[in-house]
CSV table of C-alpha atoms in Angstrom, one decimal:
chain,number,residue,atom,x,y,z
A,1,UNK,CA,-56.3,-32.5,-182.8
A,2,UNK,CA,-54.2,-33.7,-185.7
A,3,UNK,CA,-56.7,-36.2,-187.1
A,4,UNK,CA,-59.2,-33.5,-187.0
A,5,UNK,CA,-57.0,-31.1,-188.5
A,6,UNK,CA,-56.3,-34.0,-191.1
A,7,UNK,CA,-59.9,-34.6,-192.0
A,8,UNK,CA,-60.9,-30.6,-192.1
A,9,UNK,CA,-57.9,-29.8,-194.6
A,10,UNK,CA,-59.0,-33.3,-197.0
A,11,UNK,CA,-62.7,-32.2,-196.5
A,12,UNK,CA,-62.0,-28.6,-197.5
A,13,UNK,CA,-59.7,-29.9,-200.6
A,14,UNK,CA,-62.5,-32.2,-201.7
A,15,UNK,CA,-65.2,-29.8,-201.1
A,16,UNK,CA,-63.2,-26.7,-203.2
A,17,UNK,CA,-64.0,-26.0,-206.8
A,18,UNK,CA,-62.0,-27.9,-209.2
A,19,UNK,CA,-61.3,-29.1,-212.7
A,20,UNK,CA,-59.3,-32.1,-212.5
A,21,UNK,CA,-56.7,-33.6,-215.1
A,22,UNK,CA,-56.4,-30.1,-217.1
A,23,UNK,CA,-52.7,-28.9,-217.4
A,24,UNK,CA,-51.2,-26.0,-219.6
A,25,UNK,CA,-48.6,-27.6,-221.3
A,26,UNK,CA,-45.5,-25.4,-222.0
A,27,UNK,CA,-43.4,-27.4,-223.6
A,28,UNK,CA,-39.4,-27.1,-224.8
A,29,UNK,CA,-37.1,-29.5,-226.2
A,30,UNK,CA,-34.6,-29.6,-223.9
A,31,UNK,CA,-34.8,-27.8,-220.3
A,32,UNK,CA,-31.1,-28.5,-219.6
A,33,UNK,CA,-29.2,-26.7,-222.0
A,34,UNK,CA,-25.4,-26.4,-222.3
A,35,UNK,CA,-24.8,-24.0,-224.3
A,36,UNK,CA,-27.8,-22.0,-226.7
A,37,UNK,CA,-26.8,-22.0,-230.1
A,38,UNK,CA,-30.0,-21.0,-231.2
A,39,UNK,CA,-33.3,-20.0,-230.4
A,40,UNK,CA,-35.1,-21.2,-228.1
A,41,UNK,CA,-38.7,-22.9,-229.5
A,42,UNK,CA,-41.4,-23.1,-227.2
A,43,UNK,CA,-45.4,-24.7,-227.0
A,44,UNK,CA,-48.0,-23.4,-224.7
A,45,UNK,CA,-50.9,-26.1,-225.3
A,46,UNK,CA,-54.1,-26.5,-223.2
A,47,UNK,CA,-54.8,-30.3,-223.0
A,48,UNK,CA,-55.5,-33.3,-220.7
A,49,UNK,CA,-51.8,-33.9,-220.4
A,50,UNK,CA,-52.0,-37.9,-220.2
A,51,UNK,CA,-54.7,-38.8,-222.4
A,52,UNK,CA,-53.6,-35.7,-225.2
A,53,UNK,CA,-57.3,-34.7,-225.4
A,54,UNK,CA,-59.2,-33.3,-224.8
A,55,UNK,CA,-57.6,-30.0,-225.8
A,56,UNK,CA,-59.1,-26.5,-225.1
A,57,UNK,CA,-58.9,-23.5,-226.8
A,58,UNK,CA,-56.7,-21.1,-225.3
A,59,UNK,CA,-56.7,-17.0,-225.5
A,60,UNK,CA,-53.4,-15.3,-225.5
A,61,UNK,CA,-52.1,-15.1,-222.7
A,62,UNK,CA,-52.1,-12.5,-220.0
A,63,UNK,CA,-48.4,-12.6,-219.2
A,64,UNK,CA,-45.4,-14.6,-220.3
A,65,UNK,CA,-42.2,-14.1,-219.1
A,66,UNK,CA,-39.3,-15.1,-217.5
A,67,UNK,CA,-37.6,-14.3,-214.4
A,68,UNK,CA,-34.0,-15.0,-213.9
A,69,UNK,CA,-31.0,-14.0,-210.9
A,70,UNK,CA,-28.0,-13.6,-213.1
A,71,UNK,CA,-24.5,-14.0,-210.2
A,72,UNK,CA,-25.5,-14.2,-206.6
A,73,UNK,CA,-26.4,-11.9,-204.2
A,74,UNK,CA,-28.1,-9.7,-207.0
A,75,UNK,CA,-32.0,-9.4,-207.6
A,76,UNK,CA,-34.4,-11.3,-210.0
A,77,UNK,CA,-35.7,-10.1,-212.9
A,78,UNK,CA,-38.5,-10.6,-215.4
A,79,UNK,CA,-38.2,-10.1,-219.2
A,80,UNK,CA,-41.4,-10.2,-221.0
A,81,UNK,CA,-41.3,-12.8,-223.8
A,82,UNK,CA,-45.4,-11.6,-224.9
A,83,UNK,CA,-43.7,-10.3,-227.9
A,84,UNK,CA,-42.3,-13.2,-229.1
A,85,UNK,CA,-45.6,-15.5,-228.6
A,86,UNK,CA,-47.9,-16.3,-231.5
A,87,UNK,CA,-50.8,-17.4,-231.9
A,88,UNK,CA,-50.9,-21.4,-233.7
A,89,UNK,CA,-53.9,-23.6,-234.8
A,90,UNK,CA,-53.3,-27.1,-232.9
A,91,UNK,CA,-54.6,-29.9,-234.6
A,92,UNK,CA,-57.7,-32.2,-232.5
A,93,UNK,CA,-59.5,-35.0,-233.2
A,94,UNK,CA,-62.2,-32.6,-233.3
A,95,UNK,CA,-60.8,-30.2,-235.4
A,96,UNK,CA,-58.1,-27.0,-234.4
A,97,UNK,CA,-58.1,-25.2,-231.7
A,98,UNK,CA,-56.2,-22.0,-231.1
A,99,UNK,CA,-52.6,-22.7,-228.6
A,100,UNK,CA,-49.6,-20.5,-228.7
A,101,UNK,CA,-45.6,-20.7,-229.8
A,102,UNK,CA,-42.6,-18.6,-228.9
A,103,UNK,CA,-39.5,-18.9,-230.7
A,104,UNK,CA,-36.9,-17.0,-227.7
A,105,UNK,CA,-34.3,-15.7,-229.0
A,106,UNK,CA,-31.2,-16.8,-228.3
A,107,UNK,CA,-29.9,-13.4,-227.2
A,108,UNK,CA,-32.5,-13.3,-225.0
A,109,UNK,CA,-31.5,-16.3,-223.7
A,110,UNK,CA,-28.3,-17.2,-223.8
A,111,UNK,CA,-26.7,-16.1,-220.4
A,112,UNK,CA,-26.1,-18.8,-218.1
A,113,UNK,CA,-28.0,-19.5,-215.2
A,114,UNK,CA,-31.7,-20.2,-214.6
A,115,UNK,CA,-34.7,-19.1,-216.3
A,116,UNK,CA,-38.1,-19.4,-214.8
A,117,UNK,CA,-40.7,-18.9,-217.4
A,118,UNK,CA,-44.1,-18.7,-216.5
A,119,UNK,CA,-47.2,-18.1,-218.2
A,120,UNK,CA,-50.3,-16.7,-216.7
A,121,UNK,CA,-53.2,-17.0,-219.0
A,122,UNK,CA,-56.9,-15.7,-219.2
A,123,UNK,CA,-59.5,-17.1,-217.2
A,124,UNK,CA,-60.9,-20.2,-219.5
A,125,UNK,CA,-64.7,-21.3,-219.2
A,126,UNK,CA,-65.0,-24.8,-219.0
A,127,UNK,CA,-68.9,-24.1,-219.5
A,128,UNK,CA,-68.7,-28.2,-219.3
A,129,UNK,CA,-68.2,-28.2,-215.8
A,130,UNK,CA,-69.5,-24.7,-215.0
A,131,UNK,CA,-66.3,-23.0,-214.0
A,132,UNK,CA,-63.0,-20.7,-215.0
A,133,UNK,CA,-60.1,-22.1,-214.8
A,134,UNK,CA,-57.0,-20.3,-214.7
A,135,UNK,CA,-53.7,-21.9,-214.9
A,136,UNK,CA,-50.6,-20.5,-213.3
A,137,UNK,CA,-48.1,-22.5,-215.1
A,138,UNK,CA,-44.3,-22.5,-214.9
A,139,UNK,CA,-41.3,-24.5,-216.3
A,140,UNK,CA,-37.6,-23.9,-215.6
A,141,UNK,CA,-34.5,-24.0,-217.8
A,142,UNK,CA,-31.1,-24.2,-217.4
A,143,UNK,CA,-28.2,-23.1,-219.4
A,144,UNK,CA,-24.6,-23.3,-218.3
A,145,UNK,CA,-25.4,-25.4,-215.3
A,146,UNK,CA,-24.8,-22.3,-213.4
A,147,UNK,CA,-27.4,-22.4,-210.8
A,148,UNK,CA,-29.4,-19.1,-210.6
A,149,UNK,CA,-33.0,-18.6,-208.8
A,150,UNK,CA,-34.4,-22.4,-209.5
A,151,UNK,CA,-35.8,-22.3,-205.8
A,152,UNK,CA,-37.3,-18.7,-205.6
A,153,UNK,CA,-40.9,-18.1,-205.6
A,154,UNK,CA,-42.2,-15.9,-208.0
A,155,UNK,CA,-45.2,-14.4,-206.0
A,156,UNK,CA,-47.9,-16.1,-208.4
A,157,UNK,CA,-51.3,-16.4,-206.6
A,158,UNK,CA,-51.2,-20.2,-207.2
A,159,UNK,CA,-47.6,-21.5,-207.3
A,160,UNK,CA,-45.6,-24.4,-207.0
A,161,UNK,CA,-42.0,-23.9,-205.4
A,162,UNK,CA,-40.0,-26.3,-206.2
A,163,UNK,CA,-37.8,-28.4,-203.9
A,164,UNK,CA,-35.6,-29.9,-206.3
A,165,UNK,CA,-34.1,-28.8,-209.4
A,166,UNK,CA,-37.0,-29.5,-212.3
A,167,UNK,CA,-34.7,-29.6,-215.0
A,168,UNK,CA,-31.9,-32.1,-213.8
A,169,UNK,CA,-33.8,-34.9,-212.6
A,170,UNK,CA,-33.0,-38.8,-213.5
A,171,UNK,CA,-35.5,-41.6,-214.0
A,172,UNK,CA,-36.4,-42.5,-210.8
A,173,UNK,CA,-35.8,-39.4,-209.2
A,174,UNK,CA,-38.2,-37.9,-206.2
A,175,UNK,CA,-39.7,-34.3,-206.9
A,176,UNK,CA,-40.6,-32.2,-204.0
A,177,UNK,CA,-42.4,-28.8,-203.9
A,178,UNK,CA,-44.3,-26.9,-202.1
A,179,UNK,CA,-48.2,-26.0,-202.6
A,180,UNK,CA,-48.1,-22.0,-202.3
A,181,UNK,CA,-51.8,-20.0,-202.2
A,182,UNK,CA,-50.3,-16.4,-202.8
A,183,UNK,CA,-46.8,-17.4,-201.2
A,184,UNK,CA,-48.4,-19.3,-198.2
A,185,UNK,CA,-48.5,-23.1,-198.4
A,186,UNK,CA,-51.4,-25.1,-198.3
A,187,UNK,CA,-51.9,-28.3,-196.7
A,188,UNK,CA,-53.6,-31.3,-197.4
A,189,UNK,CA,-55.0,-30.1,-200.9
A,190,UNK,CA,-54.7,-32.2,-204.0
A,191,UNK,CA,-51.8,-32.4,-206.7
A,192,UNK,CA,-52.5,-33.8,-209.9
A,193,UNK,CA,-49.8,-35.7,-211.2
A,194,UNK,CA,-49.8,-36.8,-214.7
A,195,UNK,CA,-47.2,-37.8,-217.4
A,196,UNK,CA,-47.2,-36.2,-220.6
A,197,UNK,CA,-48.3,-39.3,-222.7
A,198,UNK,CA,-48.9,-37.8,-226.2
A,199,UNK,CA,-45.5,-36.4,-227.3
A,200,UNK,CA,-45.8,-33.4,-228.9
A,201,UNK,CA,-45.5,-33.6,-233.0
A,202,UNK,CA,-44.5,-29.7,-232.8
A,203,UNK,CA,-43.8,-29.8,-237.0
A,204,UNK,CA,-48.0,-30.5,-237.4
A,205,UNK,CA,-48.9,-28.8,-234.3
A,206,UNK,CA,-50.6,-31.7,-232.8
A,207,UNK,CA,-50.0,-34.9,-229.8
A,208,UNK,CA,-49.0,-38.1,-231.3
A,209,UNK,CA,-51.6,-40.4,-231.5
A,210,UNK,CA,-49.8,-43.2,-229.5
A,211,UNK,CA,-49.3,-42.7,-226.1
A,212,UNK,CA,-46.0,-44.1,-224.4
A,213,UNK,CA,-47.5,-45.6,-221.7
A,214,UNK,CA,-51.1,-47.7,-221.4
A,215,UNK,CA,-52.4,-47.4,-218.0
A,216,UNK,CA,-54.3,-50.4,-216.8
A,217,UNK,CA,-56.7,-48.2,-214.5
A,218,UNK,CA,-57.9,-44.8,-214.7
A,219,UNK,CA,-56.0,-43.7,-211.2
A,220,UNK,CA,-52.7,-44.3,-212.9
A,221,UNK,CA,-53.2,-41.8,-215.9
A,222,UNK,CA,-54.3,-38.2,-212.9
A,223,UNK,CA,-52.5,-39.7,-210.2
A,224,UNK,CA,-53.8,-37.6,-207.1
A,225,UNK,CA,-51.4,-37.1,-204.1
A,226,UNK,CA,-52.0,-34.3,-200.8
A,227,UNK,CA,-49.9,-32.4,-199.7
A,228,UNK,CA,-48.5,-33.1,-196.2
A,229,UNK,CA,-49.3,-30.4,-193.6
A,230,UNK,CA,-46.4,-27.9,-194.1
A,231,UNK,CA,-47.8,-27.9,-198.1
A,232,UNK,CA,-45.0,-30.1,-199.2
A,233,UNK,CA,-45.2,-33.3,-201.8
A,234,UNK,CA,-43.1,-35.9,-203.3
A,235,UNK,CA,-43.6,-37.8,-206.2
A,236,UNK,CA,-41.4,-40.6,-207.5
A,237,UNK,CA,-41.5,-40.4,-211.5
A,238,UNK,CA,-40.1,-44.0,-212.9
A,239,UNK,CA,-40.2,-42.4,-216.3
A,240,UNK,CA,-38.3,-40.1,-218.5
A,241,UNK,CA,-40.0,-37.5,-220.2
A,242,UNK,CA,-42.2,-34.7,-218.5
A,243,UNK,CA,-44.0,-34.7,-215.8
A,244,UNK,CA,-47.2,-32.3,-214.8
A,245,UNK,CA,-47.6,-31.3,-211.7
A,246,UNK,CA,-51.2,-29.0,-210.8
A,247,UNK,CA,-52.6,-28.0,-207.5
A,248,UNK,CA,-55.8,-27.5,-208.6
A,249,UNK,CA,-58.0,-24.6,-207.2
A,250,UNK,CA,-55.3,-23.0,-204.8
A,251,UNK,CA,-55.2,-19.3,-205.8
A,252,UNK,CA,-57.3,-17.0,-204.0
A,253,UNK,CA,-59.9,-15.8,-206.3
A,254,UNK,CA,-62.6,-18.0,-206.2
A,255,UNK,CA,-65.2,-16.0,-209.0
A,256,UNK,CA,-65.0,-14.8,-212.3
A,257,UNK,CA,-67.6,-12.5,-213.9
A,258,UNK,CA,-69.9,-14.3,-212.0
A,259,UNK,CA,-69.1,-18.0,-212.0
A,260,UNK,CA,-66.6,-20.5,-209.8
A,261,UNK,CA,-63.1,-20.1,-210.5
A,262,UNK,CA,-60.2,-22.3,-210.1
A,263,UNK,CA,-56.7,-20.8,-209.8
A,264,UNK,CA,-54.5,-23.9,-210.6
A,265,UNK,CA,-50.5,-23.8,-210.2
A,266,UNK,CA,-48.7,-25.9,-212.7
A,267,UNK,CA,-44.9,-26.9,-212.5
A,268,UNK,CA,-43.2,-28.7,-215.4
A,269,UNK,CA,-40.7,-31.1,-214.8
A,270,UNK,CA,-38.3,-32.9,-217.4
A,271,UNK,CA,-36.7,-36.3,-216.4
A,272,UNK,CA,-33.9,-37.9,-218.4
A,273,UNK,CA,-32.4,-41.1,-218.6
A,274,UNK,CA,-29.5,-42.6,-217.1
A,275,UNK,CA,-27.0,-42.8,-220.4
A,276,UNK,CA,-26.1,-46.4,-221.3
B,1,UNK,CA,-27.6,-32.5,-174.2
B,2,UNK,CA,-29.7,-29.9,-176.8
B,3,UNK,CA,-26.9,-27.8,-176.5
B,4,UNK,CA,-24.7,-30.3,-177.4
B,5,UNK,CA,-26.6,-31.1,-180.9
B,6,UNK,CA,-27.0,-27.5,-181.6
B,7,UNK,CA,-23.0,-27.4,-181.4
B,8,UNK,CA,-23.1,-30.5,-183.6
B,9,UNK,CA,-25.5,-29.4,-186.0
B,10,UNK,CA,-23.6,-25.9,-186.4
B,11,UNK,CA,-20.2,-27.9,-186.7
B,12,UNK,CA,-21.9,-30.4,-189.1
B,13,UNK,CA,-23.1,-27.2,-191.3
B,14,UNK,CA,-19.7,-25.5,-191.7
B,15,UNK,CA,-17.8,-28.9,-192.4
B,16,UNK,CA,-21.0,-28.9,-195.2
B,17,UNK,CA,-20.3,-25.9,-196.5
B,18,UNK,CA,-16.6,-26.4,-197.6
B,19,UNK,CA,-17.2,-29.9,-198.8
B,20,UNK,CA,-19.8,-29.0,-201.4
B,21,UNK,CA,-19.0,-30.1,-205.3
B,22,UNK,CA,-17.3,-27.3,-206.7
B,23,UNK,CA,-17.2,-27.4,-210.2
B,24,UNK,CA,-16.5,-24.5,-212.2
B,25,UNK,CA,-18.7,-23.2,-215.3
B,26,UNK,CA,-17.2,-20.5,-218.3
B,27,UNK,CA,-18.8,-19.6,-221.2
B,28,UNK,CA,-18.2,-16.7,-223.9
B,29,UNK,CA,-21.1,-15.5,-226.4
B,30,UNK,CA,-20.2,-13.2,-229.0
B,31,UNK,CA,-22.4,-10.0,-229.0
B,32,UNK,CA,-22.3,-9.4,-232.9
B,33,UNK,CA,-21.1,-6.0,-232.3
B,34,UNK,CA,-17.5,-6.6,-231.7
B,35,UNK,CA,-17.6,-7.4,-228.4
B,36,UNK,CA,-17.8,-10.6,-226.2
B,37,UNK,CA,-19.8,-11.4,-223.5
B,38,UNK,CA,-18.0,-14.2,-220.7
B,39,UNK,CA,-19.7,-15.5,-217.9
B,40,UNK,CA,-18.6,-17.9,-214.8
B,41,UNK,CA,-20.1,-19.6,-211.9
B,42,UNK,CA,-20.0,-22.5,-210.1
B,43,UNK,CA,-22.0,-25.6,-210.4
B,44,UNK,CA,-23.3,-25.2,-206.0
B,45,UNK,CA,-24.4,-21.5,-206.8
B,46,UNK,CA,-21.2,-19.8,-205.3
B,47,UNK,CA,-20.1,-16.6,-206.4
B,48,UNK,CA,-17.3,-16.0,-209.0
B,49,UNK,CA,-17.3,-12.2,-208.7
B,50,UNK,CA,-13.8,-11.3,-208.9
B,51,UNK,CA,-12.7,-14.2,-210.6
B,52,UNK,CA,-9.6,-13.0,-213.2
B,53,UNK,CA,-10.6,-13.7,-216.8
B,54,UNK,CA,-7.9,-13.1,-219.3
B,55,UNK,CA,-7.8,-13.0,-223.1
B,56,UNK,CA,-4.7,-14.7,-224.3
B,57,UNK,CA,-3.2,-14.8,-228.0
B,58,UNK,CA,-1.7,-18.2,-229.7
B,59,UNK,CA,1.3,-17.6,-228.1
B,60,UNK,CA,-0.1,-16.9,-224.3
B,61,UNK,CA,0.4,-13.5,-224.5
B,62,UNK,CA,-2.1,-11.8,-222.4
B,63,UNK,CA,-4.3,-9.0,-224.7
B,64,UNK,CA,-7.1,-8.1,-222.4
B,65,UNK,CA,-8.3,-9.2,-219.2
B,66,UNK,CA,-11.3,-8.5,-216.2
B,67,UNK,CA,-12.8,-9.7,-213.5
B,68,UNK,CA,-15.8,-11.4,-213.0
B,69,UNK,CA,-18.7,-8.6,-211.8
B,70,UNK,CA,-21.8,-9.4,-209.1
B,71,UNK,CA,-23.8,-10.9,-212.5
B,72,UNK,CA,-20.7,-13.2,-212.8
B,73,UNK,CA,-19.9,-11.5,-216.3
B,74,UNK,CA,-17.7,-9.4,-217.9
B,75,UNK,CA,-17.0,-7.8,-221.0
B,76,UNK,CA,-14.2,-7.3,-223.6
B,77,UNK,CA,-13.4,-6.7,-227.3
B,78,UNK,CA,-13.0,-9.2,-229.7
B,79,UNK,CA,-9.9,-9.7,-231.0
B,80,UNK,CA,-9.0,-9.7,-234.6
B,81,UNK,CA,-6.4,-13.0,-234.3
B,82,UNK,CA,-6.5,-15.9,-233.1
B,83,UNK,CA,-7.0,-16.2,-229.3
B,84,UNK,CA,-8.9,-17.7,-226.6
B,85,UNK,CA,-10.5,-16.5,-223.3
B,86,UNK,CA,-9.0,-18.1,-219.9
B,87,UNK,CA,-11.2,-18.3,-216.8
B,88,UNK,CA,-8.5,-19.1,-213.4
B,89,UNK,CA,-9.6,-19.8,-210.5
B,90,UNK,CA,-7.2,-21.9,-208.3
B,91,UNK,CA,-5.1,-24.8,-210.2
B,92,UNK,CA,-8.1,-27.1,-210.7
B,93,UNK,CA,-10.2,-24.5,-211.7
B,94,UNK,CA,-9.5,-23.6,-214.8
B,95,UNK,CA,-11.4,-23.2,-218.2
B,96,UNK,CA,-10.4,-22.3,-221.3
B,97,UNK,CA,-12.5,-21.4,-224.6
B,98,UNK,CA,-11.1,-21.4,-228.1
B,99,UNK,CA,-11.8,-17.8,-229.9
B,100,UNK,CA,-13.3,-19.8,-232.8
B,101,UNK,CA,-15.7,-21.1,-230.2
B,102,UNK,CA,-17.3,-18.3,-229.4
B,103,UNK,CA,-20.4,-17.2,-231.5
């Protein structure tokens, strides 16, 4: 009964509609913050995270905010960061396309404690592959070291939940979540795991040309893993830097005007070195 | 014999909770209207509501002081001298921040 239910759930996750190796990068500096002195910059890029290309076009955003539990006991709230995003031109081999930037300011951001910030964009055609994609993406930071609500689900219709901390990780570290399809989780379905190999040259709003890492083999650069059948993964990553994480075609809307969609939940995670 | 690991478990869980690491974390902001903002917690997610914060001069003299609310915050005036903010809880528990380090 187990096998079967094995081989249904890998079937079903083969068989739904997805885009594969796509990630919406957000990406910070520093996701572990002492103390904020100043604002806080931020890059919301939509790229093929190990490769750095190709790299979409992205319209603003339908939401971006964060979500933060400031003491214990007390509820979570959101503060909308929309009005702080702009609209940049990101540099591509094949010429710009449009990606976004938030400077946060620091008294927005400045309390200590734990600040999930998620963006939930349009609906993107990748006419390509004949589908919407639409990328639930979240990172976390911390500031203080105060934990706050780091392991709280947001209620996103595709959503990783995070099992570990994703901002105080060292090299080597294991990463666990949870695969969440409107808050329940979803077994044996894929997770795209890939390292962000381009870093990002945030001064001319473009990826760096040389990757950190050359893969000997396709597999390495979108490494695929399932979830197990309470929706939970674990990924070993051996490197510092960041790490994607996309359960691709989770969410529960399946069409948009008319044409597949996939509702992907991405989860950012940063990974540092052991100090010398 | 389930009963017995149940008892375990439960004694194993309580022993947990009062081993954790317990660091504590302070930290002032200034609010650029005359008034700070200080905030405490602990580094396992506990509670520092009720924590005594206290504003001290050069000299140790005691000019304001709060507690720590539900948000683990609290708020007082800036002072015009020198001074620094003292967060105590317990004798290895205790921070303090430098006036001057407060922005």
């Amino acid at each position: 009964m187990k096998i079967k239910s094995l081989f249904v759930g890998m079937l079903l996750a083969l068989a739904s509609i997805q885009a594969s190796a796509h990630f919406i990068v957000m990406y910070t500096p520093q996701t572990a913050i002492n103390r904020v002195t100043d604002d806080i910059p931020m890059n919301i890029v939509f790229t093929h995270a190990f490769a750095g290309g190709p790299t979409m076009s992205m319209g603003k955003p339908q939401r971006f905010y964060y979500s933060k539990r400031q003491g214990v006991g007390t509820p979570s709230e959101e503060v909308d960061l929309m009005p702080y995003l702009e609209e940049i031109q990101w540099q591509t081999d094949g010429g710009n396309v449009s990606a976004w930037e938030a400077n946060i300011p620091r008294n927005v951001m400045r309390s200590v404690g734990d600040y999930q910030i998620v963006v939930e964009p349009e609906p993107y055609l990748e006419s390509g592959e004949g589908l919407y994609i639409q990328q639930f993406a979240k990172v976390m930071i911390n500031v203080g070291g105060v934990p706050g609500n780091w392991l709280e689900t947001l209620g996103l219709p595709a959503e990783i939940e995070a099992l570990n901390k994703p901002y105080a990780n060292w090299t080597g570290a294991v990463f666990r979540g949870i695969v969440l399809s409107d808050g329940i989780p979803v077994p044996y379905t894929q997770v795209e795991v890939e390292y962000l190999n381009h870093p990002l040259d945030v001064e001319n709003r473009r990826f760096q040309e040389q990757g950190l890492i050359n893969a000997p083999h396709p597999s390495l650069e979108a490494q695929v893993i399932l979830t197990n059948e309470a929706g939970e993964f674990s990924f070993a990553m051996p490197k510092a830097g960041w790490w994607g994480f996309a359960a691709l075609s989770v969410g529960p809307q399946r069409e948009h005007n008319g044409m597949p969609l996939s509702q992907d939940a991405i989860l950012w995670v940063q990974v540092t070195d052991l100090p010398e | 014999m389930r009963m017995t690991r149940s008892y375990l478990l439960l004694i194993l869980l309580a022993l947990g909770s009062q081993s954790h690491a317990h660091t504590p974390l302070f930290d002032c902001f200034d609010n650029s209207d005359g008034t700070l903002t200080c905030e405490g917690g602990f580094s396992d997610g506990a509670s520092a509501e009720g924590i005594l914060i206290r504003v001290v001069d050069a000299q140790g003299k005691v000019l304001q002081q709060g507690e720590l609310d539900a948000r683990g915050s609290v708020k007082f005036d800036r002072p015009s001298g020198e001074f620094s903010v003292v967060f105590s809880a317990g004798d290895d528990h205790s921070i303090t921040i430098l006036g001057d380090d407060i922005v």
